[in-house]
Coordinates of N, CA and C in Angstrom, one line a residue:
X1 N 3.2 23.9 7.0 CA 3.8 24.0 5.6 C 2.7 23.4 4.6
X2 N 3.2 24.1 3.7 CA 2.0 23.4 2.6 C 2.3 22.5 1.4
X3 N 1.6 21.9 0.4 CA 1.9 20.9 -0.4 C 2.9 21.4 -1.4
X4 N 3.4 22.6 -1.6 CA 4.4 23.1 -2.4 C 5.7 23.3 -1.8
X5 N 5.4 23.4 0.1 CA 6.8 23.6 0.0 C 7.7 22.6 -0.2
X6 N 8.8 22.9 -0.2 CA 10.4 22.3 -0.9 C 11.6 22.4 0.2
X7 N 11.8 21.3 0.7 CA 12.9 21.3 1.9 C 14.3 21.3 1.0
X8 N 15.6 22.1 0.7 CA 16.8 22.0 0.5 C 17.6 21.4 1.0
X9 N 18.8 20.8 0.5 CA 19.6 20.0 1.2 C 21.1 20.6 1.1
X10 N 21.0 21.9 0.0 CA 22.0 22.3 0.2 C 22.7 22.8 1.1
X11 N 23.8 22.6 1.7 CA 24.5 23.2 2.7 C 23.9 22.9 4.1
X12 N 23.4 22.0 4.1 CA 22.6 21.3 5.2 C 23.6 21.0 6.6
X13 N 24.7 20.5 6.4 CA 25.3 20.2 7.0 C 25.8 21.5 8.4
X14 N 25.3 22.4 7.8 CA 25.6 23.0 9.0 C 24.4 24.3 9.3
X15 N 23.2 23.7 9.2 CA 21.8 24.0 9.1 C 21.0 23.2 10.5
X16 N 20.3 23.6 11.1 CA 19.6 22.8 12.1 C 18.3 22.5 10.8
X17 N 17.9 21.0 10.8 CA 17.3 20.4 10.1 C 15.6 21.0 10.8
X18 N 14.5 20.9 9.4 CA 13.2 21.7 10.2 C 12.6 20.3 10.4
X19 N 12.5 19.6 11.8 CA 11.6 18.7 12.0 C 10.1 18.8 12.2
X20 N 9.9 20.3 12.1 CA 8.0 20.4 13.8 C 7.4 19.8 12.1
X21 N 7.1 19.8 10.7 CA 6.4 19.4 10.2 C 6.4 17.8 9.4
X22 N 8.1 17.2 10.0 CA 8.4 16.4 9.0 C 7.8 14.8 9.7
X23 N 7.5 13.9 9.1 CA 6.9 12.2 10.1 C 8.6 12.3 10.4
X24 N 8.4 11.1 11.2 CA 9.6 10.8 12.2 C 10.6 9.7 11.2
X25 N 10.0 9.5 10.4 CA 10.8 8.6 9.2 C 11.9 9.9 8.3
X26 N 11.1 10.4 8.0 CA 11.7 11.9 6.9 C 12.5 12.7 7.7
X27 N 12.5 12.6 9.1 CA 13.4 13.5 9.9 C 14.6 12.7 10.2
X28 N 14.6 11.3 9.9 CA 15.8 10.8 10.6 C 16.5 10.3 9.2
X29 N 15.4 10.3 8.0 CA 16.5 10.1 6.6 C 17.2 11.6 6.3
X30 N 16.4 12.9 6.4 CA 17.0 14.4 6.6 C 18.1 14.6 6.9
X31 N 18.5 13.7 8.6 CA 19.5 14.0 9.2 C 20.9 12.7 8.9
X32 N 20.3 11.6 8.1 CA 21.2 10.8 7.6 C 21.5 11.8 6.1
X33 N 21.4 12.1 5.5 CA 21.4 12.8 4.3 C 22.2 14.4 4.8
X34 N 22.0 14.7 5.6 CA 22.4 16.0 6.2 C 24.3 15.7 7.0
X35 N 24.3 14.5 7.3 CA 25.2 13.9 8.0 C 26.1 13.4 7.0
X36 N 25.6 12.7 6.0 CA 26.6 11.9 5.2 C 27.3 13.4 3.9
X37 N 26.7 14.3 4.1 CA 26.4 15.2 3.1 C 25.9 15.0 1.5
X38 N 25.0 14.3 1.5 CA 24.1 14.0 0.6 C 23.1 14.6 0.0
X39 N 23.1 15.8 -1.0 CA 23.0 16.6 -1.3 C 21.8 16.4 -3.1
X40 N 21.8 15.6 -3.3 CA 20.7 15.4 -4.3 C 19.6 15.2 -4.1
X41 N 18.8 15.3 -2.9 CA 17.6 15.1 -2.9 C 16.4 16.4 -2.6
X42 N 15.3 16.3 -2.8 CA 15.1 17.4 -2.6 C 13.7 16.5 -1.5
X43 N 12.7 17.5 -1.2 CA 11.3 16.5 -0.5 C 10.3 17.5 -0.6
X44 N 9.0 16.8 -0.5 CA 7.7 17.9 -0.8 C 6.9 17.4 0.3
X45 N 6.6 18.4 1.2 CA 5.7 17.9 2.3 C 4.0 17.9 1.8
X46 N 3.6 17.0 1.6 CA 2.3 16.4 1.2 C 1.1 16.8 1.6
X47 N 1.3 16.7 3.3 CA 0.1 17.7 4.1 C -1.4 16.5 4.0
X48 N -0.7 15.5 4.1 CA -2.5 14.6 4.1 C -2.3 14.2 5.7
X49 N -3.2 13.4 6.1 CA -3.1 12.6 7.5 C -2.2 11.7 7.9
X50 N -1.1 11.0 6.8 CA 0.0 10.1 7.2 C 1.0 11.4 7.7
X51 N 1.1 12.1 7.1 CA 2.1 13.5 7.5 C 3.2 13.0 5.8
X52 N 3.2 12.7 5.3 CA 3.6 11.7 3.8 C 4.3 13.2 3.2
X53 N 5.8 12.8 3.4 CA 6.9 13.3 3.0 C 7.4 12.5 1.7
X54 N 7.7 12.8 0.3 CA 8.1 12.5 -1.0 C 9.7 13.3 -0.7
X55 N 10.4 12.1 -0.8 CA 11.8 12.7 -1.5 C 11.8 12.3 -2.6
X56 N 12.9 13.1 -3.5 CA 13.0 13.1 -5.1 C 14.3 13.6 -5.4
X57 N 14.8 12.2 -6.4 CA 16.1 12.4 -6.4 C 16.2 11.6 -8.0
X58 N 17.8 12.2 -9.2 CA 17.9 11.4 -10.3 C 18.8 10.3 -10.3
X59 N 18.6 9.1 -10.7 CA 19.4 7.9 -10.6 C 20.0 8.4 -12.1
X60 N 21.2 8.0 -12.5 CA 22.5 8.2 -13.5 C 22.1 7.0 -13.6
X61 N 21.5 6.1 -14.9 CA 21.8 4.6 -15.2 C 22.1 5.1 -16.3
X62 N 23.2 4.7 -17.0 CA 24.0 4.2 -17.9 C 23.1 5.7 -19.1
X63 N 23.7 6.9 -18.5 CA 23.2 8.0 -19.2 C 21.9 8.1 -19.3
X64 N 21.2 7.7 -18.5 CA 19.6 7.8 -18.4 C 19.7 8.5 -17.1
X65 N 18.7 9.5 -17.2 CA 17.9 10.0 -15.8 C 16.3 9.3 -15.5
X66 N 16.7 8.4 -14.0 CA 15.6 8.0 -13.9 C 15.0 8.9 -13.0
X67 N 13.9 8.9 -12.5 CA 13.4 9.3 -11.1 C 13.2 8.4 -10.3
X68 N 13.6 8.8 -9.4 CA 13.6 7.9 -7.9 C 12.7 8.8 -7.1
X69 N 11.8 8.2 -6.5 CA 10.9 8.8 -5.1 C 10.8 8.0 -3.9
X70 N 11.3 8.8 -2.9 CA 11.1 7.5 -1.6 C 9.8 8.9 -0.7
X71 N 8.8 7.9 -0.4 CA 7.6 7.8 0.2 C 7.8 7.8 1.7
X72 N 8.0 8.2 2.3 CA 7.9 8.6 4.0 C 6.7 8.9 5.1
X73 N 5.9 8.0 5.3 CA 5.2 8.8 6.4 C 4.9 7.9 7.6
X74 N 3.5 8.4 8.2 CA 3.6 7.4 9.5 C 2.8 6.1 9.6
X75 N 3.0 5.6 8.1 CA 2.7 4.0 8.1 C 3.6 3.3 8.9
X76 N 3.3 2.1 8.8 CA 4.6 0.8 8.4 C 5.6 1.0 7.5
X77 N 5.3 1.6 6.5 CA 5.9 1.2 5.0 C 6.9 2.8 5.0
X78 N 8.2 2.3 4.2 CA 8.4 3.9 3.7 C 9.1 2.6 2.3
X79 N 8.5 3.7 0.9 CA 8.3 2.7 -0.4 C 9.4 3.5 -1.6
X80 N 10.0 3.2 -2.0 CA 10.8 3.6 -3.4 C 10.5 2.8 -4.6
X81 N 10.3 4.2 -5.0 CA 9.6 3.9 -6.4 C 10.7 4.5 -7.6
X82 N 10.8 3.6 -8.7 CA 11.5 4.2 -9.8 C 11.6 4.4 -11.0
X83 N 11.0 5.4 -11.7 CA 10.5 5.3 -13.0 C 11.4 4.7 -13.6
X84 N 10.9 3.9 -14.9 CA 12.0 3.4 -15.5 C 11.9 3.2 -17.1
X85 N 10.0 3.4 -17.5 CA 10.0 3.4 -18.8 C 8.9 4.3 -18.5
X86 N 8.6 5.6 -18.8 CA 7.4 6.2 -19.0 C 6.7 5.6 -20.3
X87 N 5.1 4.8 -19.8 CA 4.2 4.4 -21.1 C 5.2 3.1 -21.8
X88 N 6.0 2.8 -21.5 CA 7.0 1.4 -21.8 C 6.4 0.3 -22.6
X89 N 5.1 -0.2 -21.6 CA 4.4 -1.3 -21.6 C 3.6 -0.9 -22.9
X90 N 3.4 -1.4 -23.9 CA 2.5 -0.9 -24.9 C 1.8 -2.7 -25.1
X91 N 0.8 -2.3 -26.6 CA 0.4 -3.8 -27.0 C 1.7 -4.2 -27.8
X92 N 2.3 -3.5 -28.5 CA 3.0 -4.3 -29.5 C 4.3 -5.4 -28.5
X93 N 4.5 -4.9 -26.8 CA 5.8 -5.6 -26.3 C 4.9 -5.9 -25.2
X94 N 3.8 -6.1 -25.2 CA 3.4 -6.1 -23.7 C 3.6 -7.7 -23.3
X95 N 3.3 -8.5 -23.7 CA 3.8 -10.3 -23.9 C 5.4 -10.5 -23.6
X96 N 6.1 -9.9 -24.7 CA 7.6 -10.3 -23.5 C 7.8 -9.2 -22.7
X97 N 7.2 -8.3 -22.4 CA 7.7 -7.4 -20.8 C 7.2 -7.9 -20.2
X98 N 6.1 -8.1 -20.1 CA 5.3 -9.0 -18.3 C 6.1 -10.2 -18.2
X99 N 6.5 -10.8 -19.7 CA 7.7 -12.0 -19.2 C 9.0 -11.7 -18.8
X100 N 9.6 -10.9 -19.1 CA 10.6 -10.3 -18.5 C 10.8 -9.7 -17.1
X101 N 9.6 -9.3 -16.8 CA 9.4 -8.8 -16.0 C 9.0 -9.8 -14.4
X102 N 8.6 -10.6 -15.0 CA 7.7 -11.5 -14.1 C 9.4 -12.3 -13.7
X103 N 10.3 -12.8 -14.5 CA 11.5 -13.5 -14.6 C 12.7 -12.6 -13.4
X104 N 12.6 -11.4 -13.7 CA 13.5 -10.3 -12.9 C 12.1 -10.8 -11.4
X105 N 11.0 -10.4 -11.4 CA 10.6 -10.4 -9.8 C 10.6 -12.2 -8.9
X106 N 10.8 -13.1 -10.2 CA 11.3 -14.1 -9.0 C 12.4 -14.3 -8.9
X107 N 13.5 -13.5 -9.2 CA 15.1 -13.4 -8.9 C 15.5 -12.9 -8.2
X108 N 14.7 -11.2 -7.7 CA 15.1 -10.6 -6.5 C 13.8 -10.0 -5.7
X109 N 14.6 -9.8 -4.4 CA 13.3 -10.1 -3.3 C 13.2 -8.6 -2.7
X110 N 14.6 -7.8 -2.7 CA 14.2 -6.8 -2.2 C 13.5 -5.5 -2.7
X111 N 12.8 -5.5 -4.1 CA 12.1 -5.1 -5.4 C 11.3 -5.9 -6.1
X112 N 10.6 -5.3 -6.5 CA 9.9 -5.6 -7.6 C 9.7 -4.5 -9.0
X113 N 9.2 -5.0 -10.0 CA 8.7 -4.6 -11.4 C 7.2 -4.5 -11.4
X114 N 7.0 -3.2 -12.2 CA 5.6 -3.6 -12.2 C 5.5 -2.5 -13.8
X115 N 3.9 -2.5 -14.2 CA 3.6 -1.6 -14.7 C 2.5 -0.7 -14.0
X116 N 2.4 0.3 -14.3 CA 0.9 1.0 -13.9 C -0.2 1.1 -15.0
X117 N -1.2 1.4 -14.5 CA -2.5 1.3 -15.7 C -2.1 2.2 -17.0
X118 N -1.2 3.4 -16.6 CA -0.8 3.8 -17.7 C -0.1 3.2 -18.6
X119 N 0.6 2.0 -18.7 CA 1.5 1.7 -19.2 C 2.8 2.0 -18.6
X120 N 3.5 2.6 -17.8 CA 4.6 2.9 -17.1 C 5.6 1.9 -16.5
X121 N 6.8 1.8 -16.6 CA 7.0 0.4 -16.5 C 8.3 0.6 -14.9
X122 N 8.1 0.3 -13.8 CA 8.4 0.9 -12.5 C 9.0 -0.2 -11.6
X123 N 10.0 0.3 -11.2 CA 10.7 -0.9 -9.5 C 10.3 -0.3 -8.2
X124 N 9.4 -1.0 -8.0 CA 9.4 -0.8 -6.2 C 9.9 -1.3 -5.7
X125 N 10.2 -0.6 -4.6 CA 11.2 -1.8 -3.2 C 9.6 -1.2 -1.8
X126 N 9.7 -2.0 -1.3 CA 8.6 -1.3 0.0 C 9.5 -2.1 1.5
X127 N 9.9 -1.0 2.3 CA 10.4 -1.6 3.6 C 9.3 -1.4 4.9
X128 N 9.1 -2.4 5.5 CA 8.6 -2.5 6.9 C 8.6 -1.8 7.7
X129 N 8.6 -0.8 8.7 CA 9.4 -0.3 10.0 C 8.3 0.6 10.4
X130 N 8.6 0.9 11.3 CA 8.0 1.4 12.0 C 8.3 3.0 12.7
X131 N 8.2 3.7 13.2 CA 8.8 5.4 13.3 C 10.2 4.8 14.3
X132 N 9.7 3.5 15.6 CA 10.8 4.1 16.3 C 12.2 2.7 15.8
X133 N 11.9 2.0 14.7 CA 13.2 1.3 14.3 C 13.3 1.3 12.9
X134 N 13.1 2.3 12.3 CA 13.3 3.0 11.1 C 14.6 3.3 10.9
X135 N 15.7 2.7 9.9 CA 17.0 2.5 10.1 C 17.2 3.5 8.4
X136 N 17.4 4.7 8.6 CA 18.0 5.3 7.4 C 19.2 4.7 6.5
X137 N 20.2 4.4 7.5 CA 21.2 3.6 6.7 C 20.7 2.4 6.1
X138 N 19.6 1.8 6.2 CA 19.6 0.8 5.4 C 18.5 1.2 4.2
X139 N 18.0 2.0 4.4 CA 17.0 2.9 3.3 C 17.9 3.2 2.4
X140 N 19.2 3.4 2.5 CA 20.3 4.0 2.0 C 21.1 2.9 1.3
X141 N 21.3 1.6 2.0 CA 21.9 0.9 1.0 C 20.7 -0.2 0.0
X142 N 19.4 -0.1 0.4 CA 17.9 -0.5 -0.6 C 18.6 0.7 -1.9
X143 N 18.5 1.7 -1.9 CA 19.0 2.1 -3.0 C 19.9 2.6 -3.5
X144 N 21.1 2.3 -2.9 CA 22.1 1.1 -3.4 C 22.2 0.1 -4.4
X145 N 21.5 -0.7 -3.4 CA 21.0 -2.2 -4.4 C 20.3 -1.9 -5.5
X146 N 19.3 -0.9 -5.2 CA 18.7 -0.8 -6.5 C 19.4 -0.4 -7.9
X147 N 20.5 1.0 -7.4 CA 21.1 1.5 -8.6 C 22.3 0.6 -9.2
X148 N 22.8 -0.4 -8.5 CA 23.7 -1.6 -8.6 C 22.6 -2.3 -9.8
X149 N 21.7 -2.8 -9.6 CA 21.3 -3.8 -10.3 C 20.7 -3.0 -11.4
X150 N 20.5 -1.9 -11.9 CA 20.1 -1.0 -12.9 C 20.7 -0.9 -13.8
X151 N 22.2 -0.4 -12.9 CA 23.3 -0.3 -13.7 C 23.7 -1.6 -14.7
X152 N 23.4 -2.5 -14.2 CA 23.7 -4.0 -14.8 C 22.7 -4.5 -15.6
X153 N 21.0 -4.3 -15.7 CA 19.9 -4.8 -16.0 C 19.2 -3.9 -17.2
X154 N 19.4 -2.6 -16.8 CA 18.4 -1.2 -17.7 C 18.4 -1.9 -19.3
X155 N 19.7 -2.2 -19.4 CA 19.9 -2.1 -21.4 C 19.0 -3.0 -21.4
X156 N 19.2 -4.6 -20.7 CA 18.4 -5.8 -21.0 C 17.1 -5.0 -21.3
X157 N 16.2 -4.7 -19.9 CA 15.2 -4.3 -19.9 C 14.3 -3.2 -21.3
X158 N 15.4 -2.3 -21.7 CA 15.1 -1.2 -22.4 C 15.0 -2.2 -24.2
X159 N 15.9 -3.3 -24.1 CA 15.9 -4.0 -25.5 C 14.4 -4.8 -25.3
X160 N 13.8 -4.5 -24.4 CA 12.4 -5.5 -24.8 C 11.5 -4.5 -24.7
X161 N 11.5 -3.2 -23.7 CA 10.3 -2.3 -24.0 C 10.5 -2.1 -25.1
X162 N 11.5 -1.8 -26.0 CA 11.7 -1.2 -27.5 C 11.3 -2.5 -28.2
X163 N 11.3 -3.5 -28.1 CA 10.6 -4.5 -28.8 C 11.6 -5.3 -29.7
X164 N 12.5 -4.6 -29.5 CA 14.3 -4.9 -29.7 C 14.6 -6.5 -29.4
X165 N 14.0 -7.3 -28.8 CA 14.6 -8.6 -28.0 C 13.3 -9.2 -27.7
X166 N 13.2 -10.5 -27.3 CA 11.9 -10.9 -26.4 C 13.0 -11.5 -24.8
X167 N 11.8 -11.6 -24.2 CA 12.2 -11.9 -23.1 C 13.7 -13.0 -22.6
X168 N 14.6 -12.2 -22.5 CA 16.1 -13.4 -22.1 C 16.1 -14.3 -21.4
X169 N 16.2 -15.5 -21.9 CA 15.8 -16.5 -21.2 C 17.3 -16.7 -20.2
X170 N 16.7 -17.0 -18.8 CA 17.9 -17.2 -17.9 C 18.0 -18.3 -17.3
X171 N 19.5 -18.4 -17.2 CA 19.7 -20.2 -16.6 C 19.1 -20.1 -15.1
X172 N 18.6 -20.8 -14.9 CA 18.4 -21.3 -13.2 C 19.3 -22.5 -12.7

């Protein structure tokens, strides 16, 4: 397969899933997604030497569409990433977002904040495992967690990229 194609999930449930090209991480989140009937995601088979399978799916926060990508291949790692401010980070907010920012990554452990060189202002989560104890159900409640604390955190967040607030100061 090549770097365009596009695996469907529609009507999956009663589809024999195409493993011969997918890593062994992407085939057993396929068949959790196929099983639970989970139907929003879509995946792009990448074609490099990890065998690096992208799923892509939209997180609903609070009438925002974010993008969510979870990274699959035959590392250690399978990584979710979530856009959350395209270009966010500017000069005029960049002092309270890296403090805001820095404040939200020593509060929670199973994500982080970051920006990219572009300015983009992003949550990773990155899990450990390995092909043969690679646990999709818990890939599944990582973002969970993530869209729980979105749901609750975005506005804060979105009042300081906008320049709207400085950084909230929080009780410890």
């Amino acid at each position: 397969m090549s770097e365009t194609d596009i695996l469907k999930f529609e009507g999956a449930a009663d589809k024999q899933a195409v493993n011969t090209a997918l890593n062994v991480k992407a085939q057993k989140w396929q068949e959790l997604l196929a099983k639970k009937n989970i139907t929003c995601f879509g995946a792009q088979i990448v074609g490099d030497e990890l065998h690096t399978v992208l799923f892509r799916t939209i997180l609903d926060v609070n009438g925002q569409n974010l993008p969510l990508l979870v990274y699959t291949d035959d590392s250690l790692y399978t990584v979710v990433k979530v856009l959350l401010a395209p270009a966010g980070c500017k000069d005029e907010n960049k002092a309270a977002l890296l403090e805001y920012l820095d404040e939200q990554n020593r509060k929670y452990k199973l994500f982080k904040y970051a920006t990219s060189p572009g300015g983009d202002v992003e949550l990773d989560c990155c899990l450990l495992n390995a092909d043969s104890n690679f646990d999709a159900e818990m890939l599944q409640i990582s973002i969970d967690v993530i869209l729980e604390h979105l749901l609750s955190e975005y506005a804060a967040l979105m009042k300081v990229v906008w320049g709207a607030d400085k950084a909230p100061q929080t009780e410890n």
